[in-house]
Short mmCIF file of C-alpha atoms and ligand atoms in Angstrom, two decimals:
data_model
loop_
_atom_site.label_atom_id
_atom_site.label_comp_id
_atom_site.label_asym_id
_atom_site.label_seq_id
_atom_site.Cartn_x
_atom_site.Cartn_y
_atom_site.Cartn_z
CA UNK M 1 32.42 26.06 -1.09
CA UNK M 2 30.41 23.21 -2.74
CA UNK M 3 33.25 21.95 -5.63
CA UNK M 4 32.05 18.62 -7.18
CA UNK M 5 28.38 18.83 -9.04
CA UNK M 6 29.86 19.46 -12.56
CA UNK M 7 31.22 16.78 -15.16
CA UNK M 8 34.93 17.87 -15.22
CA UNK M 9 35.46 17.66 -11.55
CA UNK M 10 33.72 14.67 -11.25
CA UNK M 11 35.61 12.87 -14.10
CA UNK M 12 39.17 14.50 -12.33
CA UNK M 13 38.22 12.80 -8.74
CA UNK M 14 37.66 9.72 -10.38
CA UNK M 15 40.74 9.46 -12.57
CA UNK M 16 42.61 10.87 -9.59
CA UNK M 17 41.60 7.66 -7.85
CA UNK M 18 41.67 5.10 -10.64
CA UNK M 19 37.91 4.84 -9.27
CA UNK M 20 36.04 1.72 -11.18
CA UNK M 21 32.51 2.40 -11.14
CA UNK M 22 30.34 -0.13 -9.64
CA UNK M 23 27.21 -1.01 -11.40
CA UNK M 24 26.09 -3.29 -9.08
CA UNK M 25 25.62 -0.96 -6.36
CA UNK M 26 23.48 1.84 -8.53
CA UNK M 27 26.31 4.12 -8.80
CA UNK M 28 25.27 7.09 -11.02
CA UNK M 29 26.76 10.52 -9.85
CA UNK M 30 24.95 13.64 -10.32
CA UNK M 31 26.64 16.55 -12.54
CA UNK M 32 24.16 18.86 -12.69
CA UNK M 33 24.41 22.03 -10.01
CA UNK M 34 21.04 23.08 -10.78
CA UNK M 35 19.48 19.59 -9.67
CA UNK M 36 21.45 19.57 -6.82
CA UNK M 37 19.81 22.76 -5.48
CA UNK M 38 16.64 22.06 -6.35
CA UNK M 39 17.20 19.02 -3.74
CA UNK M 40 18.60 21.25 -1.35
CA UNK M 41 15.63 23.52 -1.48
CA UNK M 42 12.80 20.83 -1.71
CA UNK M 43 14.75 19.45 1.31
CA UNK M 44 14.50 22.50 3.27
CA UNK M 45 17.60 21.97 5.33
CA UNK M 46 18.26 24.91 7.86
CA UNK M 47 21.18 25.12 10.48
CA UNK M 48 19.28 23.01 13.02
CA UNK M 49 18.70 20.23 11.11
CA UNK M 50 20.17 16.75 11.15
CA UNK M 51 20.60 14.90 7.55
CA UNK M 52 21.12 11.43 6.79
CA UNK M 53 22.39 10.80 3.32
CA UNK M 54 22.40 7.47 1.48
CA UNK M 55 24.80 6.79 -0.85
CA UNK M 56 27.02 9.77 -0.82
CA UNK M 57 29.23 8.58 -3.78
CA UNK M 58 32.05 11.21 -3.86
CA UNK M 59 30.60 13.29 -1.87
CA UNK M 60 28.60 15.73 -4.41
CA UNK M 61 25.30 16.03 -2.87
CA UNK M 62 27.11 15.84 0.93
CA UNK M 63 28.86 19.06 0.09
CA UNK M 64 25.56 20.96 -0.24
CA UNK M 65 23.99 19.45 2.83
CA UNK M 66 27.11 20.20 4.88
CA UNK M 67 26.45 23.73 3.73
CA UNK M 68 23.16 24.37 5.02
CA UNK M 69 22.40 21.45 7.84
CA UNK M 70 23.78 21.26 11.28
CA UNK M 71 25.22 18.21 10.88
CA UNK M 72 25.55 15.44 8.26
CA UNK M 73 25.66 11.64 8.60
CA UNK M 74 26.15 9.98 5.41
CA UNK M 75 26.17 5.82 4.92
CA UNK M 76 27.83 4.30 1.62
CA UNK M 77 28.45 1.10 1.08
CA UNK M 78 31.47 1.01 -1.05
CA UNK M 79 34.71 0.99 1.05
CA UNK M 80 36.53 2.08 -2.32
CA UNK M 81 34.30 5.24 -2.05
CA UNK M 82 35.68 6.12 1.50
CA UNK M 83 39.10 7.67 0.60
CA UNK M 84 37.50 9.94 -1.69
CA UNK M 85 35.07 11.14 0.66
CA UNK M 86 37.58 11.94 3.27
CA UNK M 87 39.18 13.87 0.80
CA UNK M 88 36.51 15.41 -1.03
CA UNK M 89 34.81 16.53 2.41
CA UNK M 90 37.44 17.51 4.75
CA UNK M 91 37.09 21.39 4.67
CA UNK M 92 33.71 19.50 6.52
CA UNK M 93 33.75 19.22 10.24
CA UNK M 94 29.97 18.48 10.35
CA UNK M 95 29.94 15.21 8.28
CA UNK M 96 30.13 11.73 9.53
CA UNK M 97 30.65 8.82 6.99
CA UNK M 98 29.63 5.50 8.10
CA UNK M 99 30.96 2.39 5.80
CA UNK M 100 28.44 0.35 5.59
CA UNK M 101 24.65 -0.76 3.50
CA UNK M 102 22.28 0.97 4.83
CA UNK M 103 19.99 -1.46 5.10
CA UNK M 104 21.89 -3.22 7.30
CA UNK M 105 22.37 0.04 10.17
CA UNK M 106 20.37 0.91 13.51
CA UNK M 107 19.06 3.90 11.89
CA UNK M 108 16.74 4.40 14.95
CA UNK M 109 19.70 4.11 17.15
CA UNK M 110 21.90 6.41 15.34
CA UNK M 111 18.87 9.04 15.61
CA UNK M 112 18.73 8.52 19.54
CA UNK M 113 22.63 8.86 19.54
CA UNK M 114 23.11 12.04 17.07
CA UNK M 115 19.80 13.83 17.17
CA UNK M 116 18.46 13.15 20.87
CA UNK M 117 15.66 11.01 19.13
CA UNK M 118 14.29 14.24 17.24
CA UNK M 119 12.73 13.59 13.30
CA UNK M 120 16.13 14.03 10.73
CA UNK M 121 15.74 14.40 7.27
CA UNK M 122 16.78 12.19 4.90
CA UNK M 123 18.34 13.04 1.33
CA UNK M 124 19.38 10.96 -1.05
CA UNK M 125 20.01 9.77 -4.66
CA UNK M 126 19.08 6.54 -3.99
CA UNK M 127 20.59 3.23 -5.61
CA UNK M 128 17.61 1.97 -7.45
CA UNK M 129 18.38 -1.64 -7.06
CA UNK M 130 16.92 -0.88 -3.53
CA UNK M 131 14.76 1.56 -3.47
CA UNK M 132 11.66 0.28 -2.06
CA UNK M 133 13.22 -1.57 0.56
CA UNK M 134 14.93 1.43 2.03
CA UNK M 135 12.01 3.60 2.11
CA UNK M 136 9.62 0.82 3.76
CA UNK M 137 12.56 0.44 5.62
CA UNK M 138 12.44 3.93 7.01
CA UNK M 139 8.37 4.23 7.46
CA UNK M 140 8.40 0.93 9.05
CA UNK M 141 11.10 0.89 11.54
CA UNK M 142 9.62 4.13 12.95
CA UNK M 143 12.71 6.16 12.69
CA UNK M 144 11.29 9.89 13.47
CA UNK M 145 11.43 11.06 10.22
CA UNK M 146 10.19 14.88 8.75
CA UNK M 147 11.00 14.12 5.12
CA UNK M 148 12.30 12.06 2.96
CA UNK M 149 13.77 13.96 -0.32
CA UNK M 150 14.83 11.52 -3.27
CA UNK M 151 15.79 10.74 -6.55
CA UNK M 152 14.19 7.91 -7.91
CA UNK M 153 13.59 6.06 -10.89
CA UNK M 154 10.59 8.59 -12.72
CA UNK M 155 8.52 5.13 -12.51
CA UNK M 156 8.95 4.71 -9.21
CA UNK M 157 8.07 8.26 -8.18
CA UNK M 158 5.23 8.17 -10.18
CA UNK M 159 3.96 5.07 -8.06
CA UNK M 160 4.39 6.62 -5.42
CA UNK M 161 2.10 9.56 -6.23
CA UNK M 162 -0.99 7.46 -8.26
CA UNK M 163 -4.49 6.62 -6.57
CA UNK M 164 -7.20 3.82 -7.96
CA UNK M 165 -7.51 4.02 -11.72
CA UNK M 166 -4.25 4.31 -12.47
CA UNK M 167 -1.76 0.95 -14.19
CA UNK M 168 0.93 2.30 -11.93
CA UNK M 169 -1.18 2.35 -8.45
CA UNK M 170 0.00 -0.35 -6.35
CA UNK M 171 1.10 -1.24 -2.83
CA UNK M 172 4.22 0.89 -2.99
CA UNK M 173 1.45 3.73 -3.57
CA UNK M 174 -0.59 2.60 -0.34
CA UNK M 175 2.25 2.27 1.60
CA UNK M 176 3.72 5.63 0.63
CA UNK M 177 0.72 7.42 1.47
CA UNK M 178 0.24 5.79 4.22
CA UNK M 179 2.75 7.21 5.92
CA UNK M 180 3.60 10.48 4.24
CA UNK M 181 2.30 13.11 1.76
CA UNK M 182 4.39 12.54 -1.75
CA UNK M 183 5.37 15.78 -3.62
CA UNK M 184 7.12 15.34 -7.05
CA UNK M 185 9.93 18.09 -7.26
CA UNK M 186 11.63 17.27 -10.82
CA UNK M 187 11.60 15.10 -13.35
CA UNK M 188 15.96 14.82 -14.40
CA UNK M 189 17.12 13.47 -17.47
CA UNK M 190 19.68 10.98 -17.63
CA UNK M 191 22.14 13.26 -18.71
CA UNK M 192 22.31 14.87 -15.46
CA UNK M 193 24.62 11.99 -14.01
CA UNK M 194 27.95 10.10 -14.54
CA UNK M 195 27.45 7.15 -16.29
CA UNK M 196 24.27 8.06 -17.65
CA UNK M 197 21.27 5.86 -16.32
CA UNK M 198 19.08 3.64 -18.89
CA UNK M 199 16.04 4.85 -16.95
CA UNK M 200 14.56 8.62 -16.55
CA UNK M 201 15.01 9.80 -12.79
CA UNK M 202 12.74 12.29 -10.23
CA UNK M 203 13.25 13.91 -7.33
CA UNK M 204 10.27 13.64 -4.92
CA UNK M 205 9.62 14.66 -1.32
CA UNK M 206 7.49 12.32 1.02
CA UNK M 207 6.61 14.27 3.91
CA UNK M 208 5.82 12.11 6.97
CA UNK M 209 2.80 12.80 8.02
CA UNK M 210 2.22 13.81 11.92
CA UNK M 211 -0.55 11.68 12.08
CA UNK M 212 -1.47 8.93 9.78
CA UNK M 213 -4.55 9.67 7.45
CA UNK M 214 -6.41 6.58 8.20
CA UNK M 215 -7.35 4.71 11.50
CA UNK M 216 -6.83 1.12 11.03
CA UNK M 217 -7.00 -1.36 14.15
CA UNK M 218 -3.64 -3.75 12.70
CA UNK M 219 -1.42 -1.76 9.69
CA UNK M 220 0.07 -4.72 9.62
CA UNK M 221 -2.66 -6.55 8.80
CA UNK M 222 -4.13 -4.08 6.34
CA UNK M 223 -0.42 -4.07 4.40
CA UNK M 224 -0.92 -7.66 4.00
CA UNK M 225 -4.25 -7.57 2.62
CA UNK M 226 -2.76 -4.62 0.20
CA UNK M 227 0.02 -7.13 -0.75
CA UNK M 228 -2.12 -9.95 -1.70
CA UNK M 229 -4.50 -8.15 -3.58
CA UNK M 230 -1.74 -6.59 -5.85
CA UNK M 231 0.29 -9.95 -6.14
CA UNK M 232 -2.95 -11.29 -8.10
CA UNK M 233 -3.99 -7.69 -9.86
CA UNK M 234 -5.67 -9.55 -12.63
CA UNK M 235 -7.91 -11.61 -9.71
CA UNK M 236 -11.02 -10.33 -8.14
CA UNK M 237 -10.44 -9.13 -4.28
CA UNK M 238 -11.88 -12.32 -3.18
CA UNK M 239 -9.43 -14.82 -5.32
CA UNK M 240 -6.95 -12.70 -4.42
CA UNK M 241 -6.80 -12.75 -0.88
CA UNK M 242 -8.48 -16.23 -0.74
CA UNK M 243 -5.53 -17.58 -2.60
CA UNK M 244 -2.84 -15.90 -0.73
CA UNK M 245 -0.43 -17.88 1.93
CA UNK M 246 0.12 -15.19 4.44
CA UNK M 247 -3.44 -14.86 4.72
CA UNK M 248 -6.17 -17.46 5.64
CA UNK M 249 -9.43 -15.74 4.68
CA UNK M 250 -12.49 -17.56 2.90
CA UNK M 251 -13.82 -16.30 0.04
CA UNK M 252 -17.54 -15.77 2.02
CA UNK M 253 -15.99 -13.55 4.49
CA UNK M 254 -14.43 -11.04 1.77
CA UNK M 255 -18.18 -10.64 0.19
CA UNK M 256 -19.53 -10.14 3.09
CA UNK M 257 -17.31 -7.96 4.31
CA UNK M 258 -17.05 -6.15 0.61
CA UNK M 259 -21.53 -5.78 1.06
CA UNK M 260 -21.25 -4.18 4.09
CA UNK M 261 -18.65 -1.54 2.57
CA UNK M 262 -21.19 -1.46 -0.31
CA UNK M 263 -18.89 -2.84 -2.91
CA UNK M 264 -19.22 -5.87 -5.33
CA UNK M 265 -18.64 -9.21 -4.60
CA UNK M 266 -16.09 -9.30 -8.53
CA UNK M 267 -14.19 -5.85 -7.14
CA UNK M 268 -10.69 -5.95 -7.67
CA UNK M 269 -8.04 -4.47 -5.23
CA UNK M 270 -7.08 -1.94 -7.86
CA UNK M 271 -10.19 0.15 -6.79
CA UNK M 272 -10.23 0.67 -3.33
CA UNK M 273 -8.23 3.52 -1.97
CA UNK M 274 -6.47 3.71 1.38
CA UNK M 275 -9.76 4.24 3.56
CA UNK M 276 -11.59 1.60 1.95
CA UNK M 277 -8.13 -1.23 2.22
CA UNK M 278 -8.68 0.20 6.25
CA UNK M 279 -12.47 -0.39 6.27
CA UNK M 280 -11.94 -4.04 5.12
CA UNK M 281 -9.24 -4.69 7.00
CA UNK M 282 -10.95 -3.92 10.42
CA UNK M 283 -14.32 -6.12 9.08
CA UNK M 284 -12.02 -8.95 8.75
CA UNK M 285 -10.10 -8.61 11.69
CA UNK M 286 -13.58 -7.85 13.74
CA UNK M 287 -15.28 -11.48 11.63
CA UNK M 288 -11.77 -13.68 11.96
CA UNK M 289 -12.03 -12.48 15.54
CA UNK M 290 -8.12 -11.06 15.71
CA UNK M 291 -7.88 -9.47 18.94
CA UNK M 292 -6.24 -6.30 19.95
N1 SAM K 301 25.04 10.71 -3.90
C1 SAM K 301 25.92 10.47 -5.02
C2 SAM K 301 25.57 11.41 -6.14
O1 SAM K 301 24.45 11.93 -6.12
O2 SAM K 301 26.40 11.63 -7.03
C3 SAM K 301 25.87 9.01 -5.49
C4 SAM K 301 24.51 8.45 -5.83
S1 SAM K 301 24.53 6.86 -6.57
C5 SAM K 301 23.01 6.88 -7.45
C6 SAM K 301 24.11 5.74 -5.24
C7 SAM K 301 25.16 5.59 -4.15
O3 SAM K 301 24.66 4.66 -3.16
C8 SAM K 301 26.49 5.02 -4.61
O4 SAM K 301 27.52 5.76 -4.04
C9 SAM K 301 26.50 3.57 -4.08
O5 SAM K 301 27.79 3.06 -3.86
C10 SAM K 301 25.69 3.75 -2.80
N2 SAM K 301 25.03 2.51 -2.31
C11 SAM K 301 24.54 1.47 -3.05
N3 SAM K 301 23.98 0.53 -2.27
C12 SAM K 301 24.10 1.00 -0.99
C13 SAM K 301 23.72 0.46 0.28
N4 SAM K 301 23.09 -0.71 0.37
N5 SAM K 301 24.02 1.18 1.39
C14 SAM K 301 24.66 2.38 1.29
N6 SAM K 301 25.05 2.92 0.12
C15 SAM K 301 24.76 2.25 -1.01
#
């Protein structure tokens, strides 16, 4: 039976522990039981299923998933945090907890070694110093992945979500989409957690998508050209990209490229969606003569 999730335990297993709460490493534990199963549902975790958890804290949201999943791996950073879990989950014989940052583990490898390579699903309240680089992490290291279920900064998830036309679309939008279909499950206040946050939070899903919604000859290529044209929002696509380092375009070559996809030569990257960044990315490639 699930204990923590409510503001008296979760003050008791912290005094019990003299725990000092580390800022620095996003810590902001959830007290609210009715968040924590509408994570649990949006996560869809049945008895077959292999979770990954980052960040478990003390072990709140870890309770739940050892409750419905198969098994449970769960990577936090803080070696002060690791007592507390071993105490907190040891009526758990299906949980794993790995010391270490996350960004810094073989998730791939862990996969092939726990799950016999199959997708896991991955659950978190994620330290929002790090966000993005733990999702792009994930999408770009081709972990098999079914879903990703977070809480986020409410910013962030609303990034994540936005097409052309909006001030928050961006390459974390492109990127997100890219690889999965995002589905905003809550919007949680910040009195929902221990300390409360400065920032409003949401849960959202990103389900990876079995194939990916565009055909584009280089992603990596096409994430660069997303990249520069966001760095410079204010700069038409052509200034943009001309001006970026990674890149070594000329100005003539985005025009021409931007006529053929019937577009103006003063378009900004702010209004081209996914298909069109995939469009221009193969002209280049095809006119800078990138070979595949
Ligand atoms: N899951 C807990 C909960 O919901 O109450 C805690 C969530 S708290 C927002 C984020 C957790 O991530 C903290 O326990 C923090 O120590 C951990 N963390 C921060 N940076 C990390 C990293 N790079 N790798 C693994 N865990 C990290």
């Amino acid at each position: 039976m699930a204990t923590l999730g409510n503001p008296q335990e979760t003050i008791a297993v912290l005094q019990r522990y003299g725990f000092n709460i580390q800022k620095k490493y996003g810590q902001n534990f959830l007290i609210d039981t009715h968040v924590l199963d509408k994570i649990i549902d949006a996560a869809d975790i049945g008895p077959e299923d292999f979770v990954l958890e980052i960040g478990p804290g003390i072990g709140t949201m870890t309770q739940y998933l050892a409750e419905s999943a198969r098994e449970v791996v769960a990577v936090e950073i803080d070696r002060h945090l690791i007592p507390i879990l071993e105490d907190t989950l040891s009526a758990y014989k299906n949980v794993t907890i790995i010391n270490d940052d996350i960004l810094k583990v073989d998730i791939s490898k862990l996969v092939e070694e726990r799950n016999e390579g199959r997708p896991v699903k991955v659950v978190a309240n994620l330290p929002y110093y790090i966000t993005t680089p733990i999702i792009m992490g994930l999408f770009e290291s081709n972990v098999p992945l079914s879903s990703i279920t977070i809480m986020v900064q409410k910013e962030v998830a609303q990034r994540m979500q936005t097409g052309p036309g909006s001030k928050d679309y961006g390459a974390l939008s492109l990127a997100v989409q890219y690889y999965a279909e995002p589905c905003l499950i809550a919007n949680v206040p910040p009195n929902c957690f221990i300390p409360r946050p400065t920032v409003g939070s949401a849960v959202i899903r990103l389900t990876r998508h079995e194939k990916n919604p565009v055909e584009v000859k280089d992603p990596i290529f096409m994430f660069q050209l997303i990249r520069a044209s966001f760095n410079q929002r204010r700069k038409t696509l052509q200034n943009g990209l001309h001006n970026s380092s990674e890149l070594q375009i000329s100005k003539e070559k985005v025009v021409e490229a931007l006529e053929q996809m019937g577009l103006p030569a003063t378009v900004r990257g702010e209004k081209l969606d996914l298909v069109q960044f995939a469009q221009l990315a193969d002209l280049l490639s095809e006119t800078m003569n990138i070979e595949y």
